[in-house]
mmCIF file of C-alpha atoms and ligand atoms in Angstrom:
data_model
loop_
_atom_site.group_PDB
_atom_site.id
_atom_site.type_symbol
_atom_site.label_atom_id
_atom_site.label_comp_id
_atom_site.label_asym_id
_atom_site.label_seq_id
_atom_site.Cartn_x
_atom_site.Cartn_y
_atom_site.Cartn_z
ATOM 1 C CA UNK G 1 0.000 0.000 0.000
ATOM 2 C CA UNK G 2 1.147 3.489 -0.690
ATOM 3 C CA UNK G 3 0.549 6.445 1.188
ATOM 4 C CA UNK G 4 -1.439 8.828 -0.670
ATOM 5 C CA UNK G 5 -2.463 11.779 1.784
ATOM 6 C CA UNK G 6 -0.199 12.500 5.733
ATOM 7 C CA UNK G 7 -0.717 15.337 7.599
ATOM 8 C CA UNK G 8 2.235 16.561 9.911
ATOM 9 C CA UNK G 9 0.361 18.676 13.159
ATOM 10 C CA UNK G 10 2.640 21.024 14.262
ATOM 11 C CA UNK G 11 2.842 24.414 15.724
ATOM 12 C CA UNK G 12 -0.210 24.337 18.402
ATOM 13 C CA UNK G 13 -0.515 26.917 21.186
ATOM 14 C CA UNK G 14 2.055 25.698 23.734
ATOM 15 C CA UNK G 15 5.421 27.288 25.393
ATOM 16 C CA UNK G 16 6.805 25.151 22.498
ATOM 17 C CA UNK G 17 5.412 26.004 19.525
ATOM 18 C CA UNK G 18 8.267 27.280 17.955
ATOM 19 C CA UNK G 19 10.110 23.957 18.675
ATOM 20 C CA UNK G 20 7.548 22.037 17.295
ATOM 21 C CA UNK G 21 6.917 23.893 14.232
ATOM 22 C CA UNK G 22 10.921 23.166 13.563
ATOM 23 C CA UNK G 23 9.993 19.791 14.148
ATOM 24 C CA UNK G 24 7.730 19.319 11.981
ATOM 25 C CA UNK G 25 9.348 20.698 9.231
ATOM 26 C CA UNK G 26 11.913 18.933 9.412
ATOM 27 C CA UNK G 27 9.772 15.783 9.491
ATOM 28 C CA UNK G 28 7.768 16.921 6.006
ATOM 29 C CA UNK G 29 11.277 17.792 4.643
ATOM 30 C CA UNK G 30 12.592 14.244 5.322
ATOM 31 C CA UNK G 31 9.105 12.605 4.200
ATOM 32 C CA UNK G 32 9.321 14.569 1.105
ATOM 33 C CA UNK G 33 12.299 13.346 0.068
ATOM 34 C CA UNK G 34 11.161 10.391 -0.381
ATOM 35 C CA UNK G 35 8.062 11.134 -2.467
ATOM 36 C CA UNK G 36 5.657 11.306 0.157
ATOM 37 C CA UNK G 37 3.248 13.778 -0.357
ATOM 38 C CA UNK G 38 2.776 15.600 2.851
ATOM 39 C CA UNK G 39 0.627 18.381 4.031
ATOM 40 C CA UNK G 40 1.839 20.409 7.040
ATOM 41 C CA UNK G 41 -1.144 21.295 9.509
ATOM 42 C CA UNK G 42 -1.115 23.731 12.451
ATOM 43 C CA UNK G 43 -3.448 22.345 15.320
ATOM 44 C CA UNK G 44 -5.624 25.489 15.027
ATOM 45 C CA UNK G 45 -9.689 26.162 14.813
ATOM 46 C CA UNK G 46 -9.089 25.386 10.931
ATOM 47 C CA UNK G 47 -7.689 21.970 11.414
ATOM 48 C CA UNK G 48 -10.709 19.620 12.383
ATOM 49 C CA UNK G 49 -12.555 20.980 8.729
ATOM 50 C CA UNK G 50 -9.823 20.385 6.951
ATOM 51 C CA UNK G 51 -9.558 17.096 8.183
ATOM 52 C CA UNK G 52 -13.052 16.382 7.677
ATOM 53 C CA UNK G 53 -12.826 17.910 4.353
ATOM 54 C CA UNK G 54 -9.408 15.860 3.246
ATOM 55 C CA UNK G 55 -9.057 12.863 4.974
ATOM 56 C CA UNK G 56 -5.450 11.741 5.280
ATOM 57 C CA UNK G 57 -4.311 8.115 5.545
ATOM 58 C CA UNK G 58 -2.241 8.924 8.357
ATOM 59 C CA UNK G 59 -1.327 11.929 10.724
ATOM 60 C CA UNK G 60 1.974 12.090 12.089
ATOM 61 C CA UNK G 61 2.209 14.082 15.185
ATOM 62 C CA UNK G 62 4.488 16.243 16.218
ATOM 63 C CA UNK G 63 3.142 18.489 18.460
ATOM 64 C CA UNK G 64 5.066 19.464 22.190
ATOM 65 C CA UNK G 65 3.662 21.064 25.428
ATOM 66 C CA UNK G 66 0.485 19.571 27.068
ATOM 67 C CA UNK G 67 -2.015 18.900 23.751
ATOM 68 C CA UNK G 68 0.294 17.521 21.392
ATOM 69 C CA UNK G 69 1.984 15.190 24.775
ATOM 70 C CA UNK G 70 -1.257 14.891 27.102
ATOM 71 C CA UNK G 71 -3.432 12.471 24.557
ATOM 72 C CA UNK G 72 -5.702 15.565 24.036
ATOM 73 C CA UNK G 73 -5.041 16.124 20.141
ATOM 74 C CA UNK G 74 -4.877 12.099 19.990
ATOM 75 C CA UNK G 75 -8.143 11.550 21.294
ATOM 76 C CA UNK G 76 -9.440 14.111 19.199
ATOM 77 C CA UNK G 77 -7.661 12.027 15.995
ATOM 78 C CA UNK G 78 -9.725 8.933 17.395
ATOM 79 C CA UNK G 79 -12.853 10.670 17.375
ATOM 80 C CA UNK G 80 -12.521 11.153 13.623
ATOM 81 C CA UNK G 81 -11.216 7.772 13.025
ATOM 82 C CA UNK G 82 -8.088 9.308 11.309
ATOM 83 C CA UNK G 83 -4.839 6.614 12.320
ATOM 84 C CA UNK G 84 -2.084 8.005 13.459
ATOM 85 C CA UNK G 85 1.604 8.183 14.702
ATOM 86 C CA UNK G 86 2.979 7.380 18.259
ATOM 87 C CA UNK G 87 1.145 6.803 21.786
ATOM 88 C CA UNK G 88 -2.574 6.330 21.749
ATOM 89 C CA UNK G 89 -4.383 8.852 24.576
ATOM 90 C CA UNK G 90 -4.458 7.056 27.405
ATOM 91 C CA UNK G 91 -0.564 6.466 27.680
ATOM 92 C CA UNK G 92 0.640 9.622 26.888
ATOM 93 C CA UNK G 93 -1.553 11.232 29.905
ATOM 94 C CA UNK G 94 0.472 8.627 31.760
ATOM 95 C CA UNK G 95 3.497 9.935 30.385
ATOM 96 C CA UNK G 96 3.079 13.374 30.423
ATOM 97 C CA UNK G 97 2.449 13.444 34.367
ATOM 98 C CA UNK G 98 6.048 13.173 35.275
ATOM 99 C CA UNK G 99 5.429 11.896 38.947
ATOM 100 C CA UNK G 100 2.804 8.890 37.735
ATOM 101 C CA UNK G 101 5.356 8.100 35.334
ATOM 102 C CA UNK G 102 7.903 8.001 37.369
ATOM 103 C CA UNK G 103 6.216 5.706 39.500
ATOM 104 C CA UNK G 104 5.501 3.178 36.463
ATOM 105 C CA UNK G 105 8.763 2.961 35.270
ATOM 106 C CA UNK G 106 9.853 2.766 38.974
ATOM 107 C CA UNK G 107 7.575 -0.425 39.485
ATOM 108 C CA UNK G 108 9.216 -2.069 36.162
ATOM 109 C CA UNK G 109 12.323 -1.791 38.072
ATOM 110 C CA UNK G 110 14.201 1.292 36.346
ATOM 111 C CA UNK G 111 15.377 3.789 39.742
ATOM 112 C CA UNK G 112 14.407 7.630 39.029
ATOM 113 C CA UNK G 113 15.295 10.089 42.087
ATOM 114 C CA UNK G 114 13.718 10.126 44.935
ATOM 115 C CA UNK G 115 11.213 12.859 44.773
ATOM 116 C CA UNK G 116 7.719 15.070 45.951
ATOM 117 C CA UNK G 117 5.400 16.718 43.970
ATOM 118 C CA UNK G 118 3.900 19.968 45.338
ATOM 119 C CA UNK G 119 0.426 22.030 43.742
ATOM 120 C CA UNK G 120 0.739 25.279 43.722
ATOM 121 C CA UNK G 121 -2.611 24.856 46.584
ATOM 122 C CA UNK G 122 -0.918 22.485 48.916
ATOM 123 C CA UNK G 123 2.119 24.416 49.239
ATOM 124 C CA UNK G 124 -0.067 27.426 50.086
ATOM 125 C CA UNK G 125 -2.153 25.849 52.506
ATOM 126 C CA UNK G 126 0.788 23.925 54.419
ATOM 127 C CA UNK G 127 2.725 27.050 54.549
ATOM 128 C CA UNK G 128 6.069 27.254 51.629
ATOM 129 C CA UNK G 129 8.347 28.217 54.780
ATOM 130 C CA UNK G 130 7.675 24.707 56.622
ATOM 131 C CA UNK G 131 6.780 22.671 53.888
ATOM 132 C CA UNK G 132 10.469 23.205 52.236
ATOM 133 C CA UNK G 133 12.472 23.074 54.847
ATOM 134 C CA UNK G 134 11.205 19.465 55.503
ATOM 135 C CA UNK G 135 11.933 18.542 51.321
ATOM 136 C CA UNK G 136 15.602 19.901 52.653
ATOM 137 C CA UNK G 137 15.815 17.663 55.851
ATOM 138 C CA UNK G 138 14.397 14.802 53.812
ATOM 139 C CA UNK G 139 15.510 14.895 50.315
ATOM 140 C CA UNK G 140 18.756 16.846 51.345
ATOM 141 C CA UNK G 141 20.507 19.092 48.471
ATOM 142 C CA UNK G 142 21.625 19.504 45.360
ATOM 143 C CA UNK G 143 17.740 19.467 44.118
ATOM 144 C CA UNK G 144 15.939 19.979 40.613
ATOM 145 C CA UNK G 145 12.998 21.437 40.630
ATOM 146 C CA UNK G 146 10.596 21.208 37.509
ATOM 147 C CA UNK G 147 7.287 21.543 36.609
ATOM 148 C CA UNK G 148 5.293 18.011 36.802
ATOM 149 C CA UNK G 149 4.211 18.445 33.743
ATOM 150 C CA UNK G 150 5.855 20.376 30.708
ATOM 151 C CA UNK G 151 8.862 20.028 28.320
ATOM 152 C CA UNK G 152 12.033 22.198 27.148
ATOM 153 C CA UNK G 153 13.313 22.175 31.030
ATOM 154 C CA UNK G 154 11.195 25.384 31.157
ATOM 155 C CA UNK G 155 10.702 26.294 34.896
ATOM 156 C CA UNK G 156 13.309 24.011 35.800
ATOM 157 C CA UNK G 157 16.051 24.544 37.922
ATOM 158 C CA UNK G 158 19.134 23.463 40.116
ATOM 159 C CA UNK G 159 18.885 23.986 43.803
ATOM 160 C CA UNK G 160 22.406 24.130 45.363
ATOM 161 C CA UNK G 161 21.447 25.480 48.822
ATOM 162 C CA UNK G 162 18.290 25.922 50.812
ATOM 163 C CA UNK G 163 18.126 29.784 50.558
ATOM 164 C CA UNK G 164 17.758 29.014 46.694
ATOM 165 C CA UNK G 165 14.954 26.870 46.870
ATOM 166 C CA UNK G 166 11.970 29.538 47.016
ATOM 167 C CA UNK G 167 12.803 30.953 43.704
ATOM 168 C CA UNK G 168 13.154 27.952 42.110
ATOM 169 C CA UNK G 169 9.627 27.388 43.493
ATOM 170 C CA UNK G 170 8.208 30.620 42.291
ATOM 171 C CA UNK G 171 10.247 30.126 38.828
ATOM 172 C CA UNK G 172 8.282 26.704 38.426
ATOM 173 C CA UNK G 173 5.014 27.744 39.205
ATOM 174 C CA UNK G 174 5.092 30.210 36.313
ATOM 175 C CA UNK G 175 5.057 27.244 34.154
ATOM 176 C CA UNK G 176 3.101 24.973 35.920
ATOM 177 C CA UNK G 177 0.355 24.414 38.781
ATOM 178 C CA UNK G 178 2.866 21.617 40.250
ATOM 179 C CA UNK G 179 6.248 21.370 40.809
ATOM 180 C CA UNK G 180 8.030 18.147 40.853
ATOM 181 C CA UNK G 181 10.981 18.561 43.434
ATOM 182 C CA UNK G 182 13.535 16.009 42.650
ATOM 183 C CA UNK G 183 17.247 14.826 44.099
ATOM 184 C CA UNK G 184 19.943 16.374 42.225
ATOM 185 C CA UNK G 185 21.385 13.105 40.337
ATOM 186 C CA UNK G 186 25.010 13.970 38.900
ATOM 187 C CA UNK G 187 26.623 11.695 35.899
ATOM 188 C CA UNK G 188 26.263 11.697 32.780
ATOM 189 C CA UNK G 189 22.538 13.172 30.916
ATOM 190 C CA UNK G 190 21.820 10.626 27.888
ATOM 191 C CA UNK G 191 18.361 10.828 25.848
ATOM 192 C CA UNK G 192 17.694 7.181 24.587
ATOM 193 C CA UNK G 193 15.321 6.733 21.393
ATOM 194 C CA UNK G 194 12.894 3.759 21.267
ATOM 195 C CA UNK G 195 11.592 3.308 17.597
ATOM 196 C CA UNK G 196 9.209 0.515 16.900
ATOM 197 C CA UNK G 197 10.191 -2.440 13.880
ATOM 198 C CA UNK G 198 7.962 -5.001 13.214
ATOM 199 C CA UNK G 199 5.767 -4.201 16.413
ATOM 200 C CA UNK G 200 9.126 -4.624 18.938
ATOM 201 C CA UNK G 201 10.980 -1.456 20.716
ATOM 202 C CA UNK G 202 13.779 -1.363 19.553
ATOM 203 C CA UNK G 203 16.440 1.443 21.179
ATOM 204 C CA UNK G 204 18.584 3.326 19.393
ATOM 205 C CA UNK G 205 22.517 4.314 20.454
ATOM 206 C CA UNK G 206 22.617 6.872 23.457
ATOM 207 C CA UNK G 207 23.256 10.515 22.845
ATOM 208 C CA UNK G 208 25.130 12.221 25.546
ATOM 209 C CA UNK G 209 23.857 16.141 26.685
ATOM 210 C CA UNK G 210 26.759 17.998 27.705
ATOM 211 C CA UNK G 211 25.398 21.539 28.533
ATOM 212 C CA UNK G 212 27.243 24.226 29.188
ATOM 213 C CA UNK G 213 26.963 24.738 32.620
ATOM 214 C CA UNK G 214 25.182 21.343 33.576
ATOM 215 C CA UNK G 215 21.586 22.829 32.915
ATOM 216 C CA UNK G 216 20.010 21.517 29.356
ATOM 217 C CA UNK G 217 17.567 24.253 29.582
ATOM 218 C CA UNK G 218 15.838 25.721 27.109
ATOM 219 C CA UNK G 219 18.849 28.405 25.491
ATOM 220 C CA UNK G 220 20.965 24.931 25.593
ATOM 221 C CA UNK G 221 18.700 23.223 23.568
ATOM 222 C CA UNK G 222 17.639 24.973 20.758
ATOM 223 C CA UNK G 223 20.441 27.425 20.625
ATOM 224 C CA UNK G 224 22.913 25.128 18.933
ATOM 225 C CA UNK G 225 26.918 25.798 19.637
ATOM 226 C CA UNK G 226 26.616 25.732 23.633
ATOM 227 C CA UNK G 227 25.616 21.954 24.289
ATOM 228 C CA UNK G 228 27.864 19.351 22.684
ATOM 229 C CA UNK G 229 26.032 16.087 21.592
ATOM 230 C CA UNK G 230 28.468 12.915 21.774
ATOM 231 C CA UNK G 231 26.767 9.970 20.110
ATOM 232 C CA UNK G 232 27.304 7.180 21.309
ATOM 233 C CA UNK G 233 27.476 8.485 24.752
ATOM 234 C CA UNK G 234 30.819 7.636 26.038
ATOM 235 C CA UNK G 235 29.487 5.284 28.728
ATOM 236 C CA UNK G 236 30.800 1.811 29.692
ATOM 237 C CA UNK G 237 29.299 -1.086 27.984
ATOM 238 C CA UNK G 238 27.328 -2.194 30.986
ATOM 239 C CA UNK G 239 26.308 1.244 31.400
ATOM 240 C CA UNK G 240 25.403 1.875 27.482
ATOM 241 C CA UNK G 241 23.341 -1.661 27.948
ATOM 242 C CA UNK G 242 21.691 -0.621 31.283
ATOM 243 C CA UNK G 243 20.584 2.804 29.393
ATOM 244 C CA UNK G 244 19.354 1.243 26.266
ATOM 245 C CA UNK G 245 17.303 -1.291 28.345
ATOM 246 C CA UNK G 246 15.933 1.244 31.004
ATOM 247 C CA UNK G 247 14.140 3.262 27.678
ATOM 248 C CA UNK G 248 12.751 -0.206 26.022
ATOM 249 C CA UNK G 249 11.296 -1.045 29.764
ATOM 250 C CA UNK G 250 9.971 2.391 30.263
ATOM 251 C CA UNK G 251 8.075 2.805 26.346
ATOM 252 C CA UNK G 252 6.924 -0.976 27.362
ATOM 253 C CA UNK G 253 5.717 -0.308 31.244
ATOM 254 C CA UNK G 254 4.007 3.028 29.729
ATOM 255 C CA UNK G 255 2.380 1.660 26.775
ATOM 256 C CA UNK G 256 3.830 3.465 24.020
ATOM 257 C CA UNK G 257 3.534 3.062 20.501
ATOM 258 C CA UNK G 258 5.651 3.750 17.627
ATOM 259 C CA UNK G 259 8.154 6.261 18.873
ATOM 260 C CA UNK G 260 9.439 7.451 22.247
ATOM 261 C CA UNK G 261 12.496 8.710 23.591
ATOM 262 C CA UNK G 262 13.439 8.585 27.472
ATOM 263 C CA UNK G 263 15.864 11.405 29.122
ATOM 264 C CA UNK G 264 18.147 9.265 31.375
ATOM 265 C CA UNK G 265 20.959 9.999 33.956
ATOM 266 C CA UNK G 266 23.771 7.630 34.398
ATOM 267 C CA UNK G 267 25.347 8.279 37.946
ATOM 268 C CA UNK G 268 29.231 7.455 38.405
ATOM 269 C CA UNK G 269 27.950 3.912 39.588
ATOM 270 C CA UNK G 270 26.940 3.170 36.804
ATOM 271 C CA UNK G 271 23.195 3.079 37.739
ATOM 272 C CA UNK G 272 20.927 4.440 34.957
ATOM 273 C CA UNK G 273 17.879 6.943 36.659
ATOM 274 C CA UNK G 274 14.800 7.651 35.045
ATOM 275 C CA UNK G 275 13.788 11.190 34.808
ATOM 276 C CA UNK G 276 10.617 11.343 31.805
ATOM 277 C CA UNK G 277 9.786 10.205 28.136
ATOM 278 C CA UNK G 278 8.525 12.124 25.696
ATOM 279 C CA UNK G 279 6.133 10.539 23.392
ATOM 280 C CA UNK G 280 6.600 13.665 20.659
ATOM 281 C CA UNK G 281 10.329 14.054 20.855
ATOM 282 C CA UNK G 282 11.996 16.737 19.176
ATOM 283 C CA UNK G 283 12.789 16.984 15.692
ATOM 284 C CA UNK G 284 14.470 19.555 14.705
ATOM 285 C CA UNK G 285 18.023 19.476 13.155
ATOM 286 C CA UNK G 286 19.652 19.968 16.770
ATOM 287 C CA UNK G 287 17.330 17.269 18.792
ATOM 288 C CA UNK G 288 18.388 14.005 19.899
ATOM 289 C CA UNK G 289 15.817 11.652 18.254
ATOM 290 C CA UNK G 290 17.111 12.659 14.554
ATOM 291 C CA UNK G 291 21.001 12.549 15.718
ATOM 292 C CA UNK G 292 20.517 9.090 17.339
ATOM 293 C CA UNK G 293 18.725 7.885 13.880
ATOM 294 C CA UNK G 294 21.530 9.288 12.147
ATOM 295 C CA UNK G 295 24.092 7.693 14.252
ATOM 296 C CA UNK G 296 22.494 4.288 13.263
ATOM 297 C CA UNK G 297 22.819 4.594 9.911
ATOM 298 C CA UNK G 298 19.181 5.156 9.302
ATOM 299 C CA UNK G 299 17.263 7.807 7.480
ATOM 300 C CA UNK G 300 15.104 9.779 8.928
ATOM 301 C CA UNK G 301 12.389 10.092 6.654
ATOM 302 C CA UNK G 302 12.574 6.141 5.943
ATOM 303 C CA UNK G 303 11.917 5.845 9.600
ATOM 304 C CA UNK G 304 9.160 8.308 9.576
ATOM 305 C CA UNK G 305 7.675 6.796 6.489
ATOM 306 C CA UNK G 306 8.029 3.230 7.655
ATOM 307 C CA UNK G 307 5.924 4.201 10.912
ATOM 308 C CA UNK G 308 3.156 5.840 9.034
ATOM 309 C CA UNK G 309 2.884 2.400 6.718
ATOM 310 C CA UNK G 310 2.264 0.578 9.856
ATOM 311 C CA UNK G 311 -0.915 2.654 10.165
ATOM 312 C CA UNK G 312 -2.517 2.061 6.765
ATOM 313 C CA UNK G 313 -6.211 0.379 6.497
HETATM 314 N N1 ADP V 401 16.856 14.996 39.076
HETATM 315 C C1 ADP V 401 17.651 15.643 38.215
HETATM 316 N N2 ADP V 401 18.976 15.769 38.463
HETATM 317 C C2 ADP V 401 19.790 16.422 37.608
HETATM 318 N N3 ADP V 401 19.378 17.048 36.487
HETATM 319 C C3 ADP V 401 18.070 16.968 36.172
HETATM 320 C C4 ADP V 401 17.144 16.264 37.008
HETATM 321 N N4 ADP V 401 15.915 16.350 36.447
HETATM 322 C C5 ADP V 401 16.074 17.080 35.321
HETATM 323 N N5 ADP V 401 17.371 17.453 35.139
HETATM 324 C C6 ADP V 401 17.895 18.285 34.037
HETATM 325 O O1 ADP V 401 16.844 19.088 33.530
HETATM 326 C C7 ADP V 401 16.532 18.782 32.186
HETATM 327 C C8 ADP V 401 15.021 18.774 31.970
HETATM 328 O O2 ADP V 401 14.401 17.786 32.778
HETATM 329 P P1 ADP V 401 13.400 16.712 32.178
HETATM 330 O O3 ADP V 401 12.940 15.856 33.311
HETATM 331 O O4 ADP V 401 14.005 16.013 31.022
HETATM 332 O O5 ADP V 401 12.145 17.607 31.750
HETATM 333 P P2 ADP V 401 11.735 18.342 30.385
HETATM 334 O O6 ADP V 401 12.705 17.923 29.325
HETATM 335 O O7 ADP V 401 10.353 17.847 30.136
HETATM 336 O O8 ADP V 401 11.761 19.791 30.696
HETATM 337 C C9 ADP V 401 17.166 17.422 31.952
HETATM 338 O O9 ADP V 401 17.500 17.287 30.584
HETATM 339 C C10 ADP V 401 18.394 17.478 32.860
HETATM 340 O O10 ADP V 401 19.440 18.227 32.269
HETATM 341 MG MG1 MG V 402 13.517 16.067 28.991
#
């Protein structure tokens, strides 16, 4: 079968927008390379018409920040019956919710660091004074604090000593109703790539994040020339193994589909901690999804294209 009609969602209203609308350029570029004739969509109040209007065979999302990542804009695809590309709904809201996920993986035996989510409401009520010096006492420092849910490390930030940890608060909540309040884990940062052939996960080779000053935030990430990107991380075998199996477990535990990629640290131990998976990972010319299919020898838009095929009726 041949694919005749695939919309590529990008753009959407989220912090991320501009991210994803690289993305999914870069993801019609690579499709039409190969012949595929591909419409690029924005997920705006024009999109379900012209949908309805044009049916594609297949979307391919790749939308970041809460609808493209929640399951929203998927369960909207099921509605219409329209197939599509990557997790269905009800795993990516697992996903997205970086404490429930956390949890999952936890349970299928991956470690992630030991951690509390706050709302914005409970951290009122119980008073922010007492409420963080007890995350001190227990979790003790360094600490990362992030929203629960989000992307792009926006909000997110290192805590080296008590007296910092109130901002870091604040600087959360503008991004979030929760903040996820996590132990500092130091190592090495590697993003692991789960692509599905023939129905299995099947990993991809580590890329190593080495940000400039330890923080792959935002600037680090999509300005490229600060962060260097060493593929394949430069981990020890049993490490590189330990990675590579921690994101297969994690996209199987979570009940992904098609495509996933899991943001990993690997202390000096050796021991491989979960922080979150993305189920739309970046795609743009400086994200880790298209380097890691690059280091394999693969091509991008084959990859893309042999993931939409799966999805034809
Ligand atoms: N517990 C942690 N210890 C050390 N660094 C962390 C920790 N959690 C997150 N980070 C850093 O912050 C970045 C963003 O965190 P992540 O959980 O991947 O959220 P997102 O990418 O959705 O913003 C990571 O790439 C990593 O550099
Ligand atoms: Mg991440």
């Amino acid at each position: 079968m041949e694919l005749g009609h695939v919309v590529v969602l990008a753009g959407g209203l989220s912090y991320e927008r501009e991210v994803s609308l690289r993305s999914g350029r870069r993801v019609a570029d690579a499709l039409r390379a190969l012949d595929v004739p591909v419409e690029l969509r924005d997920a705006d109040a024009a999109l379900l018409d012209a949908l309805g209007r044009d049916r594609p065979d297949v979307v391919f999302p790749v939308l970041h920040g809460a609808a493209g990542e929640d399951g929203s804009i998927r369960g909207v695809l099921e509605l219409l019956d329209l197939p599509y590309v990557g997790a269905r709904p009800d795993a990516c809201r697992v996903a997205w919710d970086k404490p429930t996920a956390k949890s999952v993986v936890r349970r299928a035996g991956v470690a992630t660091p030991r951690s509390v989510a706050l709302p914005k409401e409970i951290f009122h009520d119980l008073g922010a004074a007492s409420v963080l010096d007890r995350i001190v006492d227990r979790l003790g420092l360094p600490l990362f604090v992030k929203p629960t849910r989000g992307g792009s490390a926006l909000g997110a930030s290192v805590v080296r000593s008590a007296a910092e940890l109130p901002a870091a608060m604040v600087g959360c909540f503008a991004y979030g109703d929760a903040a996820l309040v996590e132990q500092y884990v130091s190592g090495t940062e590697v993003a692991v790539s789960v692509i599905e052939r023939d129905g299995e996960p099947v990993a991809l080779p580590a890329v190593e994040i080495v940000a400039p000053h330890g923080l792959y935030d935002y600037t680090a990430r999509y300005d490229a020339g600060d962060t260097a990107f060493i593929t394949p991380a430069r981990l020890a075998p049993e490490a590189a193994a330990a990675a590579t199996a921690a994101a297969v477990t994690a996209h199987r535990a979570l009940g992904l589909r098609d495509l996933s990629r899991t943001d990993l640290i690997v202390d000096d131990s050796g021991e491989v901690h979960f922080l979150e998976v993305n189920v739309a990972p970046g795609m743009t010319e400086t994200s880790l999804l298209p380097r890691a299919v690059a280091h394999a020898g693969l091509d991008l838009g084959t990859v893309c294209r042999d993931l939409l095929l799966t999805h034809l009726t």
